[in-house]
mmCIF file of C-alpha atoms in Angstrom:
data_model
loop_
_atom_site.group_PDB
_atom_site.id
_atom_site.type_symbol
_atom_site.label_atom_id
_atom_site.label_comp_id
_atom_site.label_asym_id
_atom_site.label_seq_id
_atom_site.Cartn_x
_atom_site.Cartn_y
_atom_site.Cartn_z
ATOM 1 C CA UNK A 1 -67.486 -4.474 -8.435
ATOM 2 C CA UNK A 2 -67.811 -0.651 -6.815
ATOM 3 C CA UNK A 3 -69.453 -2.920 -3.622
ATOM 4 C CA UNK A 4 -66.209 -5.058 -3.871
ATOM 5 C CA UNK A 5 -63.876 -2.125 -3.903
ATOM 6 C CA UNK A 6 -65.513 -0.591 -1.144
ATOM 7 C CA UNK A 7 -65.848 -4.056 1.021
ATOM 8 C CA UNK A 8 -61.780 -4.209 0.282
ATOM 9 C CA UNK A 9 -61.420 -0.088 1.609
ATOM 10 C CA UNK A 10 -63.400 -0.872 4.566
ATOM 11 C CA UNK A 11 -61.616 -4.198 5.395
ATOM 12 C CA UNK A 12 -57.787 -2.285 5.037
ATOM 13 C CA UNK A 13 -58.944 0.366 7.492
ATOM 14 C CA UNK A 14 -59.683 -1.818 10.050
ATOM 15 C CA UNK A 15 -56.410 -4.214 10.006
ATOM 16 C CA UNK A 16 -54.260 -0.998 9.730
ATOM 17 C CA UNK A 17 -56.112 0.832 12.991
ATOM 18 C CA UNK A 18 -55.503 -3.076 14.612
ATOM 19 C CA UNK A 19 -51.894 -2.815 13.926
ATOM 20 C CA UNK A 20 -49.479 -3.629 16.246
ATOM 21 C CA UNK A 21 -46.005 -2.549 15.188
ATOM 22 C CA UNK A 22 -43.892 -1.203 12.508
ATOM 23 C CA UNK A 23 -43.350 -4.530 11.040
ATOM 24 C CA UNK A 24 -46.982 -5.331 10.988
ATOM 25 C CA UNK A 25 -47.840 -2.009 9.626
ATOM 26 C CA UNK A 26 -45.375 -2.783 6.797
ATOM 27 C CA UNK A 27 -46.627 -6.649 5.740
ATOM 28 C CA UNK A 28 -50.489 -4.712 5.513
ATOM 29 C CA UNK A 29 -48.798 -1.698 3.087
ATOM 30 C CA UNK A 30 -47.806 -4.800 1.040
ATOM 31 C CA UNK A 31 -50.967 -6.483 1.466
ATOM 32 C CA UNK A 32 -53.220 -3.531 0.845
ATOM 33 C CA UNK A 33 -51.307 -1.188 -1.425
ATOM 34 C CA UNK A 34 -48.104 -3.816 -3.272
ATOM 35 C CA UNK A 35 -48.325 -4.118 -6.938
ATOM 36 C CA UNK A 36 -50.687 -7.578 -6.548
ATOM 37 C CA UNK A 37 -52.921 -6.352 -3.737
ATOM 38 C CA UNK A 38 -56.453 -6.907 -4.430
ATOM 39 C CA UNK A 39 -57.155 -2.927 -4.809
ATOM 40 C CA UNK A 40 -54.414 -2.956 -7.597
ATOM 41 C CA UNK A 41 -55.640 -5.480 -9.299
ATOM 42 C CA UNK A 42 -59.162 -4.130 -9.210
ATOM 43 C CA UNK A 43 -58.131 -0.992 -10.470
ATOM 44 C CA UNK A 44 -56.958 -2.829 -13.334
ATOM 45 C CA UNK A 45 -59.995 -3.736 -14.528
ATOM 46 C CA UNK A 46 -61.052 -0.234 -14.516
ATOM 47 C CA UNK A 47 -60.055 0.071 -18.626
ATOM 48 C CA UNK A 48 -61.788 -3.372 -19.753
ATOM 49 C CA UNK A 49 -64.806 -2.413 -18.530
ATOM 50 C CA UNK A 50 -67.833 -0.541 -20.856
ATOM 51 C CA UNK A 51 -67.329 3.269 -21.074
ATOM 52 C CA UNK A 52 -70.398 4.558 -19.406
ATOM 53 C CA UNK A 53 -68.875 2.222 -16.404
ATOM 54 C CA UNK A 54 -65.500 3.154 -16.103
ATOM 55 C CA UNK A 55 -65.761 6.627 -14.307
ATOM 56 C CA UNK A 56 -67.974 5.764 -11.201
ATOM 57 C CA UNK A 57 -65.426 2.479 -10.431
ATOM 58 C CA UNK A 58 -62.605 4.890 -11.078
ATOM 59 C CA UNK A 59 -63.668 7.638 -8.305
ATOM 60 C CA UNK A 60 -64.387 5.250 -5.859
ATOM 61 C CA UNK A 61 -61.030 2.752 -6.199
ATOM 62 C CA UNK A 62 -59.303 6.296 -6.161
ATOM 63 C CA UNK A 63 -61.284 7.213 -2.885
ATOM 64 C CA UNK A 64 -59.904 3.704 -1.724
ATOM 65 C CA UNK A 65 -56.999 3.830 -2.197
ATOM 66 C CA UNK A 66 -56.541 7.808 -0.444
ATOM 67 C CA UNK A 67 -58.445 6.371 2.785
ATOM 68 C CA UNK A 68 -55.830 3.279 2.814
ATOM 69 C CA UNK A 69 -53.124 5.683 2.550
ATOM 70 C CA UNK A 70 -54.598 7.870 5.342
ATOM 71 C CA UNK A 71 -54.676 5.584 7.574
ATOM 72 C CA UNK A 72 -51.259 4.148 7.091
ATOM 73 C CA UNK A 73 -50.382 8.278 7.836
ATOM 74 C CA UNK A 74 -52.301 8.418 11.120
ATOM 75 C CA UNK A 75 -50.861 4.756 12.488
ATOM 76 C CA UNK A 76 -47.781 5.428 11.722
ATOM 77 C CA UNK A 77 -47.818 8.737 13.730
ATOM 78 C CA UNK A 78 -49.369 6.582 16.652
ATOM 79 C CA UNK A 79 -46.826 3.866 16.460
ATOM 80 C CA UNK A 80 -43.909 6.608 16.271
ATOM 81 C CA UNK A 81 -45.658 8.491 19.635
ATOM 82 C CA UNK A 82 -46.190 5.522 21.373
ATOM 83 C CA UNK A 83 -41.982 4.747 20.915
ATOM 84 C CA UNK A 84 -41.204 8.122 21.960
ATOM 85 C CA UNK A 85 -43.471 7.927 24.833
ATOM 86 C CA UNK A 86 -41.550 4.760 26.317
ATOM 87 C CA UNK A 87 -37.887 6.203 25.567
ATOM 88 C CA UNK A 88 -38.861 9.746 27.857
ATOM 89 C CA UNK A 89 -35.699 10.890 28.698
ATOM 90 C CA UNK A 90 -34.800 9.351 32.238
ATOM 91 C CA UNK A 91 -33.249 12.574 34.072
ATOM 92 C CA UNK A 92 -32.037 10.606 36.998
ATOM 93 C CA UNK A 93 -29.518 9.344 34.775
ATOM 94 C CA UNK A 94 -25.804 10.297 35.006
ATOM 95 C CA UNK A 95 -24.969 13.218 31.948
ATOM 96 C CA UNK A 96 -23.382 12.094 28.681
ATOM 97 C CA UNK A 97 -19.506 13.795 28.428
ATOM 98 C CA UNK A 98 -19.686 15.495 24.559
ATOM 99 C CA UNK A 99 -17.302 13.961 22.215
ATOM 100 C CA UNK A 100 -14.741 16.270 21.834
ATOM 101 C CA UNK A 101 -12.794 17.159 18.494
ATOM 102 C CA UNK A 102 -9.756 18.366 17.449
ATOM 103 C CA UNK A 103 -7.987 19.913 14.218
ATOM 104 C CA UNK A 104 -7.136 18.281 11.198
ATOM 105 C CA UNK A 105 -3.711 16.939 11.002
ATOM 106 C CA UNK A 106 -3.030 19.600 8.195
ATOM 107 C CA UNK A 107 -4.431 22.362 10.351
ATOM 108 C CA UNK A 108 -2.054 21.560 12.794
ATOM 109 C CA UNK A 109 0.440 21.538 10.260
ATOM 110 C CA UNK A 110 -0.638 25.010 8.904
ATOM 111 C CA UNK A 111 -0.816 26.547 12.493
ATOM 112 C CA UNK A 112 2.895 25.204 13.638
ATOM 113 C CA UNK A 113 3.963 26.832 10.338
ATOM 114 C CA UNK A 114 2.841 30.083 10.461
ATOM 115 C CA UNK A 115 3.688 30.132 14.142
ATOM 116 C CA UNK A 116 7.484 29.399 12.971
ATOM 117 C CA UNK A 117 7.502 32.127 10.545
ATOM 118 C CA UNK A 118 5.805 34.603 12.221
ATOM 119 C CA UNK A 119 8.290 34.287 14.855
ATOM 120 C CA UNK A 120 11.071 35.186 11.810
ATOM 121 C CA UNK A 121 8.880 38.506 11.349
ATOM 122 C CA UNK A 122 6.765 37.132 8.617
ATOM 123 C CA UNK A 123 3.040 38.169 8.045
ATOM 124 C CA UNK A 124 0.622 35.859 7.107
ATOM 125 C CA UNK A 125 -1.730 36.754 3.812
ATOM 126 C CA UNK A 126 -4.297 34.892 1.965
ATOM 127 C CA UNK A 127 -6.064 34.867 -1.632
ATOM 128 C CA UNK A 128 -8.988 33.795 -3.888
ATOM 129 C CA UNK A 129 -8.213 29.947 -5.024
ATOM 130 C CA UNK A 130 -10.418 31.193 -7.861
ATOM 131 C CA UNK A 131 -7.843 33.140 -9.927
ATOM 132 C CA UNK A 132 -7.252 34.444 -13.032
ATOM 133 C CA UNK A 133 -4.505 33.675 -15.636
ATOM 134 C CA UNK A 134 -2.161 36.821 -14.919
ATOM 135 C CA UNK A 135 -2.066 36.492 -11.466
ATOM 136 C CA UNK A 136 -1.728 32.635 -11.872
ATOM 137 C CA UNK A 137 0.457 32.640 -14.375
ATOM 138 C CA UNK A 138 1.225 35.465 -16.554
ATOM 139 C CA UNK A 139 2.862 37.395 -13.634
ATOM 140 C CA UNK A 140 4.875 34.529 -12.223
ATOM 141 C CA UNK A 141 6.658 34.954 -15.784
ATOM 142 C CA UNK A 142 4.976 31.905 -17.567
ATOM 143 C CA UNK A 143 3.602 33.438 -20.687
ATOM 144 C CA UNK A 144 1.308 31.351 -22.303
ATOM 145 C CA UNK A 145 3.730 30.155 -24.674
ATOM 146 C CA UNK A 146 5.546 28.677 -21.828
ATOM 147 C CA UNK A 147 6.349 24.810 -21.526
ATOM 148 C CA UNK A 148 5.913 24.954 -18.032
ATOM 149 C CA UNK A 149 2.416 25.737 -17.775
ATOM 150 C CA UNK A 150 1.973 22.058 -19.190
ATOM 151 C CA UNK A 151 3.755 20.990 -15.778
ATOM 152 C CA UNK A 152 0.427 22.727 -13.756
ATOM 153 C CA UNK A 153 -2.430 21.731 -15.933
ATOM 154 C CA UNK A 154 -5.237 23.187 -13.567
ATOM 155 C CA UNK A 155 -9.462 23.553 -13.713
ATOM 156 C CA UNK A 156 -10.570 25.995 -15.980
ATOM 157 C CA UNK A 157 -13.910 27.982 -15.097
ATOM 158 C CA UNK A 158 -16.925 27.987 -17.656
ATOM 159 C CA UNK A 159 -17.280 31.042 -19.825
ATOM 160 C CA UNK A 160 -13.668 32.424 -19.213
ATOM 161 C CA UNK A 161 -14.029 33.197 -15.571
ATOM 162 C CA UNK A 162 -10.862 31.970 -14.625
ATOM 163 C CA UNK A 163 -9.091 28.710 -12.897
ATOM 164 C CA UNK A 164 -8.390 27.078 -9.985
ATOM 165 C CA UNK A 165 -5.128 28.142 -8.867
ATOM 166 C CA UNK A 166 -1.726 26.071 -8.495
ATOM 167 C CA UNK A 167 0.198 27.603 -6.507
ATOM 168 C CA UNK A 168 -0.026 30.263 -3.524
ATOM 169 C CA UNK A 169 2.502 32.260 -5.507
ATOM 170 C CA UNK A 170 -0.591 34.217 -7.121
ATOM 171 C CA UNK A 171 -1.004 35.681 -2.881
ATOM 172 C CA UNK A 172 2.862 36.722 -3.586
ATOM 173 C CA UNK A 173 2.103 38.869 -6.689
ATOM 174 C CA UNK A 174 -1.442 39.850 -5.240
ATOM 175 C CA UNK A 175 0.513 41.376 -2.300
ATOM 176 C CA UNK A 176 3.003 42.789 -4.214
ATOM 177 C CA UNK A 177 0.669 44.682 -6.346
ATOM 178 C CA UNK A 178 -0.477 46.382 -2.636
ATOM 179 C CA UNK A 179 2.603 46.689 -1.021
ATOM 180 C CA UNK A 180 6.114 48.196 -1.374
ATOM 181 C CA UNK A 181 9.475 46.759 -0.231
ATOM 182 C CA UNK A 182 9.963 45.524 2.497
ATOM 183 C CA UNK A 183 7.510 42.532 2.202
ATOM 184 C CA UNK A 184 7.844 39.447 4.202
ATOM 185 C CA UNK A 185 4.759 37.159 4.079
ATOM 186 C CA UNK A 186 3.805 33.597 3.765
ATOM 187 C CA UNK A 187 0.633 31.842 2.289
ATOM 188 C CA UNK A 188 -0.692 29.167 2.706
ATOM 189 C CA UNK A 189 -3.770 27.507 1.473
ATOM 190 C CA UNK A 190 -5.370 24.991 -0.854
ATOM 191 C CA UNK A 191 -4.376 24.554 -4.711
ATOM 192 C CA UNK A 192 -5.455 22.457 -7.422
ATOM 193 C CA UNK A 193 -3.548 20.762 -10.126
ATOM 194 C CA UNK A 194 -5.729 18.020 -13.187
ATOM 195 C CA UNK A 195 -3.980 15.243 -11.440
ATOM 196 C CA UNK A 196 -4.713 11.221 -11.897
ATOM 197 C CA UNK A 197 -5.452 10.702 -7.418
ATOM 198 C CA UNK A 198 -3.281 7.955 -6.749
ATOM 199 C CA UNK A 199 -1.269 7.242 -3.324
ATOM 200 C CA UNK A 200 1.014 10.034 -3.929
ATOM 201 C CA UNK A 201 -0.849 12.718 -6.119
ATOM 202 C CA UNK A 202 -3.866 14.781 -5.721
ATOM 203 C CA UNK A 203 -6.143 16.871 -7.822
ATOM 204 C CA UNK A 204 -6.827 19.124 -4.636
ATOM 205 C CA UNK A 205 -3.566 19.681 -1.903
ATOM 206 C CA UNK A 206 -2.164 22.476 0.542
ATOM 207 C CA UNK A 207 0.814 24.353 0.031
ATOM 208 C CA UNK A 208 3.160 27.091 2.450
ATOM 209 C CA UNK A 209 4.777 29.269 0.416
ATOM 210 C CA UNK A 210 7.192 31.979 1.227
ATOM 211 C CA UNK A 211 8.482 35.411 -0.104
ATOM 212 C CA UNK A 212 10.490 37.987 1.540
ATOM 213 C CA UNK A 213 12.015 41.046 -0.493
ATOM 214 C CA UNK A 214 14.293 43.721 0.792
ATOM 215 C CA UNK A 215 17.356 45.356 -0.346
ATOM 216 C CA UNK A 216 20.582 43.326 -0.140
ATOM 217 C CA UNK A 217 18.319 40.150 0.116
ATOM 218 C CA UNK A 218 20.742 36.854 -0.519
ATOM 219 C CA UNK A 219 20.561 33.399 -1.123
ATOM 220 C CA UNK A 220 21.874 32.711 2.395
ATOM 221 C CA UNK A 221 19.322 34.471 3.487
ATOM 222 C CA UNK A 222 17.259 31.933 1.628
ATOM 223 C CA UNK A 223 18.969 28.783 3.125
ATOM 224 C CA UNK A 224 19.559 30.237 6.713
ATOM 225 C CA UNK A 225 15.322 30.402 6.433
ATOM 226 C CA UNK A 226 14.237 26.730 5.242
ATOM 227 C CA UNK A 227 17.189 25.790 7.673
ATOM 228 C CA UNK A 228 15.555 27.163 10.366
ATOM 229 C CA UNK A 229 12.044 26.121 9.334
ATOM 230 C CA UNK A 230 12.947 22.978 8.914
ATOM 231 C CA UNK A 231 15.300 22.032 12.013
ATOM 232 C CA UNK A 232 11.699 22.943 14.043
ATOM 233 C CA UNK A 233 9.356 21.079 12.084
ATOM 234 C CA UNK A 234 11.766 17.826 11.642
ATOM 235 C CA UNK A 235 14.007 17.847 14.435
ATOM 236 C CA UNK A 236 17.016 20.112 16.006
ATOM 237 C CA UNK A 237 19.279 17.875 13.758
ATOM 238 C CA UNK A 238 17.694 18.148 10.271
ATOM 239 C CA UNK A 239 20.646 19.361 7.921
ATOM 240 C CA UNK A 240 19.220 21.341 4.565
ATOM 241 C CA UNK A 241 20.490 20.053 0.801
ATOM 242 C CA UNK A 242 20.420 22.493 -2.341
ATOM 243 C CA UNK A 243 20.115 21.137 -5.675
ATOM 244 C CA UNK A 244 19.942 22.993 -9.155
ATOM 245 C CA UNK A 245 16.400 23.115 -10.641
ATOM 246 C CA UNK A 246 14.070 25.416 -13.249
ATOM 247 C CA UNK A 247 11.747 27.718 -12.307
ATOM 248 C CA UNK A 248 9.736 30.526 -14.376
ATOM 249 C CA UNK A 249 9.654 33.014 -11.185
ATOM 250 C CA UNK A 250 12.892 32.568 -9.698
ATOM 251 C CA UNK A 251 16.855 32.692 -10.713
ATOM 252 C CA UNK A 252 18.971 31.177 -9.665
ATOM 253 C CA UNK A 253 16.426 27.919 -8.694
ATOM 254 C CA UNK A 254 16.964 25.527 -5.972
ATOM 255 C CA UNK A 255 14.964 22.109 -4.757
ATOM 256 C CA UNK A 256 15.965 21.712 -1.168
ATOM 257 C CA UNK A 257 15.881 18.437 0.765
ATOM 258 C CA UNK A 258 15.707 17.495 4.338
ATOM 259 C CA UNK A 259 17.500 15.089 5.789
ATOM 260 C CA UNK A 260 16.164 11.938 6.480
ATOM 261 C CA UNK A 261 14.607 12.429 10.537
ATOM 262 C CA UNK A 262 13.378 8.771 10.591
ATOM 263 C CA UNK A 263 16.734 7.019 9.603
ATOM 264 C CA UNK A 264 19.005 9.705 9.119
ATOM 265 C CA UNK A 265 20.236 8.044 6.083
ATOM 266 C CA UNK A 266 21.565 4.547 7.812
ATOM 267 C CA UNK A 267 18.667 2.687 6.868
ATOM 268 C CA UNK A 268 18.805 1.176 3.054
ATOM 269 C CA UNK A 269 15.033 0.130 3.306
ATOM 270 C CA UNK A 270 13.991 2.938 4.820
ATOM 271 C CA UNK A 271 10.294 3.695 2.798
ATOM 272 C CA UNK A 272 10.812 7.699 3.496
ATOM 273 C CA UNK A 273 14.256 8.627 1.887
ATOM 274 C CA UNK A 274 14.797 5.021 0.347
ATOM 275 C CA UNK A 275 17.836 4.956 1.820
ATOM 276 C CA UNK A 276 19.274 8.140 0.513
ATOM 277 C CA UNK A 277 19.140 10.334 3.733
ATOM 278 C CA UNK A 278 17.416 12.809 2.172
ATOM 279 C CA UNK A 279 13.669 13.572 1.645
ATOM 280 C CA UNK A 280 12.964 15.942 -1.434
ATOM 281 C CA UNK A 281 10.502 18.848 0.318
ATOM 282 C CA UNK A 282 10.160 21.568 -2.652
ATOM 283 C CA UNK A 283 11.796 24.110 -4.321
ATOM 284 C CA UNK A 284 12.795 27.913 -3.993
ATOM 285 C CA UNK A 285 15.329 30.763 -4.913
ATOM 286 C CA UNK A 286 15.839 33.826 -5.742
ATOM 287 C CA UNK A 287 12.416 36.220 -6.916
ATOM 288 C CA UNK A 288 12.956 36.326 -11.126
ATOM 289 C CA UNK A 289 13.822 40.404 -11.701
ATOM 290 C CA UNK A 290 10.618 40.141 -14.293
ATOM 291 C CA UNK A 291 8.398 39.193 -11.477
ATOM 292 C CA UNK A 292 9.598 42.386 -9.793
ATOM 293 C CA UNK A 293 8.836 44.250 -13.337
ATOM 294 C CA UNK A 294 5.276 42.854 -13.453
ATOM 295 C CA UNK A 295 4.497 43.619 -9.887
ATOM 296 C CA UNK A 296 6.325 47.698 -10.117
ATOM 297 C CA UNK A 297 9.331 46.848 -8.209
ATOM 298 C CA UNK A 298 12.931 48.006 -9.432
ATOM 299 C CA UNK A 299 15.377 44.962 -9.816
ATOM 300 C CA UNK A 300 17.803 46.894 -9.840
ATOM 301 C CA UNK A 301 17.278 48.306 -6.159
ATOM 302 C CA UNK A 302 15.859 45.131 -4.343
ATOM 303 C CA UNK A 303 16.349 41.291 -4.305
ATOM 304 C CA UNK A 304 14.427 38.753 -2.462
ATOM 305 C CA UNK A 305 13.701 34.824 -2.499
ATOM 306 C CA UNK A 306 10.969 32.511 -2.368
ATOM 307 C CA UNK A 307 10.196 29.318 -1.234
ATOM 308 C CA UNK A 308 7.135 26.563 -1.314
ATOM 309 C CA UNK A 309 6.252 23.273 0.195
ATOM 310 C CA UNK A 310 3.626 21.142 0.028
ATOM 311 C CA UNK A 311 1.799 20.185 3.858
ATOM 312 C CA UNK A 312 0.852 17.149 2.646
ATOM 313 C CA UNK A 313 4.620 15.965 2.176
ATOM 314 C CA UNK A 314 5.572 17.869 5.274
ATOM 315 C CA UNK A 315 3.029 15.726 7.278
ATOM 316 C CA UNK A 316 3.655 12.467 5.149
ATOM 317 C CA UNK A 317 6.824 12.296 6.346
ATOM 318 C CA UNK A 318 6.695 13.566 9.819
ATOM 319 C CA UNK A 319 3.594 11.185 10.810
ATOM 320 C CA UNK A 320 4.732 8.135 8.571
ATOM 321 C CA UNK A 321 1.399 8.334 6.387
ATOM 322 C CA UNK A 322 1.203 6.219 3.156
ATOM 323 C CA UNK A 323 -1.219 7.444 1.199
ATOM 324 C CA UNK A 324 -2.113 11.266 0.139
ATOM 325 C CA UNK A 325 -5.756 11.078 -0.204
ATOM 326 C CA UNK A 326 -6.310 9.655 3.988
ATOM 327 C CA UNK A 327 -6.213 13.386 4.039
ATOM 328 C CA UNK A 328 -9.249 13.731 2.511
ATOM 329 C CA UNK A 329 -11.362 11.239 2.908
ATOM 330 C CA UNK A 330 -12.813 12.411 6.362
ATOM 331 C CA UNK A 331 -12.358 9.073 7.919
ATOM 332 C CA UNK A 332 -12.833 9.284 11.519
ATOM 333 C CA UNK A 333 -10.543 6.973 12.360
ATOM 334 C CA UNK A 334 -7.659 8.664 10.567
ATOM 335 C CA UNK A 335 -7.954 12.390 11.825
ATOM 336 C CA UNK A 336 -8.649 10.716 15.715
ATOM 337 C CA UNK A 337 -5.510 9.750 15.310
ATOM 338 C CA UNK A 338 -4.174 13.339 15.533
#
């Protein structure tokens, strides 16, 4: 059997070196080296033999089967040289023109944004989307206790290290903490809420959010702002809507709408504003006088008012997009679209 085995080693060699192509090189690997080749099977036999026999078969179907593999190595490396041999690059050939790129429709977003509030005199700040509970919560006035927190269930780090934040409010505070009055700054950047991902919702989503604090600070301050904001985003004719809402960090609260730029409210099917005339963007008001306490400012001396959106709505709306989660699913042929 050892002259068998080596007859077989000695036979593989040969038909590998003679091979003429990948696909002939593969139908030997089966033929030589598959599960029912005759080296496989041969090896089988190795355990049914008597003791005292067993080693010297084993060695040499093992020095087989390492020579069979070695040559399948060094004709595979000829085959592959051989192919790049015949594809040399052909310089008299006219030049390739790169593909060229361009930002992500929330990028763009972002950048208009910023641009439009840096030209009212805000700064633009950033912060850790790893946070911690005060800065999250605690000093945006939502104690632990509080029912809201339920609204921005979030992802909690191992061993106490902190969460994923849910807001850019947590920038506000952080730049608070560092700076006294005036303050006029806006943040944007990614958040995270536990969220079921449907066409509408997302565990992972940008936000824009606002502060600006001052003495003699007012609410139409507040409105003149989004109004502004949102008459360059939307359209010279976009018209702003107030409506009473809750939250923690600000008193009096506000949601504001836009009106409707795709049908301006005379469409009854209309799938933006569903025939409304208004689109609901997010919500502000007037900075809570206990955020002011947490952060060392004196309520009593200045006022201010925030405001938040998300970019995904914002660019929902303006680009007619169905679905939230296009935005991340790095699809080329959504983001050439921008």
């Amino acid at each position: 059997m050892i002259e068998e085995v080596r007859q077989l080693e000695s036979t593989a060699v040969a038909e590998i070196q003679a091979a003429a192509d990948d696909k002939a090189l593969a139908d030997l690997r089966v033929r030589h080296l598959g599960r029912k080749s005759p080296l496989r099977l041969a090896m089988g036999q190795i355990g049914k033999l008597p003791a005292d026999q067993r080693p010297a078969l084993g060695q040499v179907a093992g020095q087989a089967q390492k020579a069979i593999q070695a040559a399948f190595a060094a004709k595979e490396t000829e085959l592959r040289r051989a192919a790049d041999a015949g594809s040399a690059l052909d310089v008299t050939l006219p030049g390739r023109r790169p593909l060229a790129g361009s930002a992500h429709p929330l990028t763009q977003l972002t950048d208009e944004l910023t641009a439009i509030f840096e030209g009212m005199g805000f700064d633009v700040a950033d912060g850790p989307e790893a946070e911690d509970e005060y800065h999250n919560f605690d000093a945006l006035n939502t104690p632990a206790d509080h029912p809201a927190r339920d609204l921005q269930d979030t992802f909690y780090l191992e061993g106490g290290a902190g969460l994923m934040r849910t807001q850019t409010s947590t920038v506000q505070i952080r730049v608070m903490e560092k700076t006294p009055p005036p303050v006029r700054v806006v943040a944007p950047g990614r958040v995270y809420r536990k969220e079921t991902v449907d066409a509408t919702h997302h565990f992972a989503f940008h936000q824009i959010e606002g502060l600006y604090v001052d003495r003699g600070v007012s609410f139409a301050d507040l409105k003149g702002t989004v109004e502004a904001m949102g008459r360059q985003v939307l359209g010279a004719k976009t018209r702003v809507r107030f409506r009473p809402h809750f939250f923690p960090f600000t008193e009096p609260s506000v949601e504001y709408d836009f009106s409707c730029s795709i049908c301006g409210g005379n469409n009854t099917g209309c799938s933006i504003c569903k025939g409304t005339g208004w689109i609901e963007i997010a919500g502000a008001g007037m900075v809570d006088p206990a955020v002011f306490e947490a952060v060392g400012y004196d309520p009593e001396e200045f006022t201010g008012f925030a405001f938040g959106m998300g970019l995904e709505r914002i660019a929902m709306i303006r680009y007619g997009i169905d679905d939230i989660r296009l935005f991340l699913d790095n699809d080329l042929r959504f983001t050439r679209q921008f």
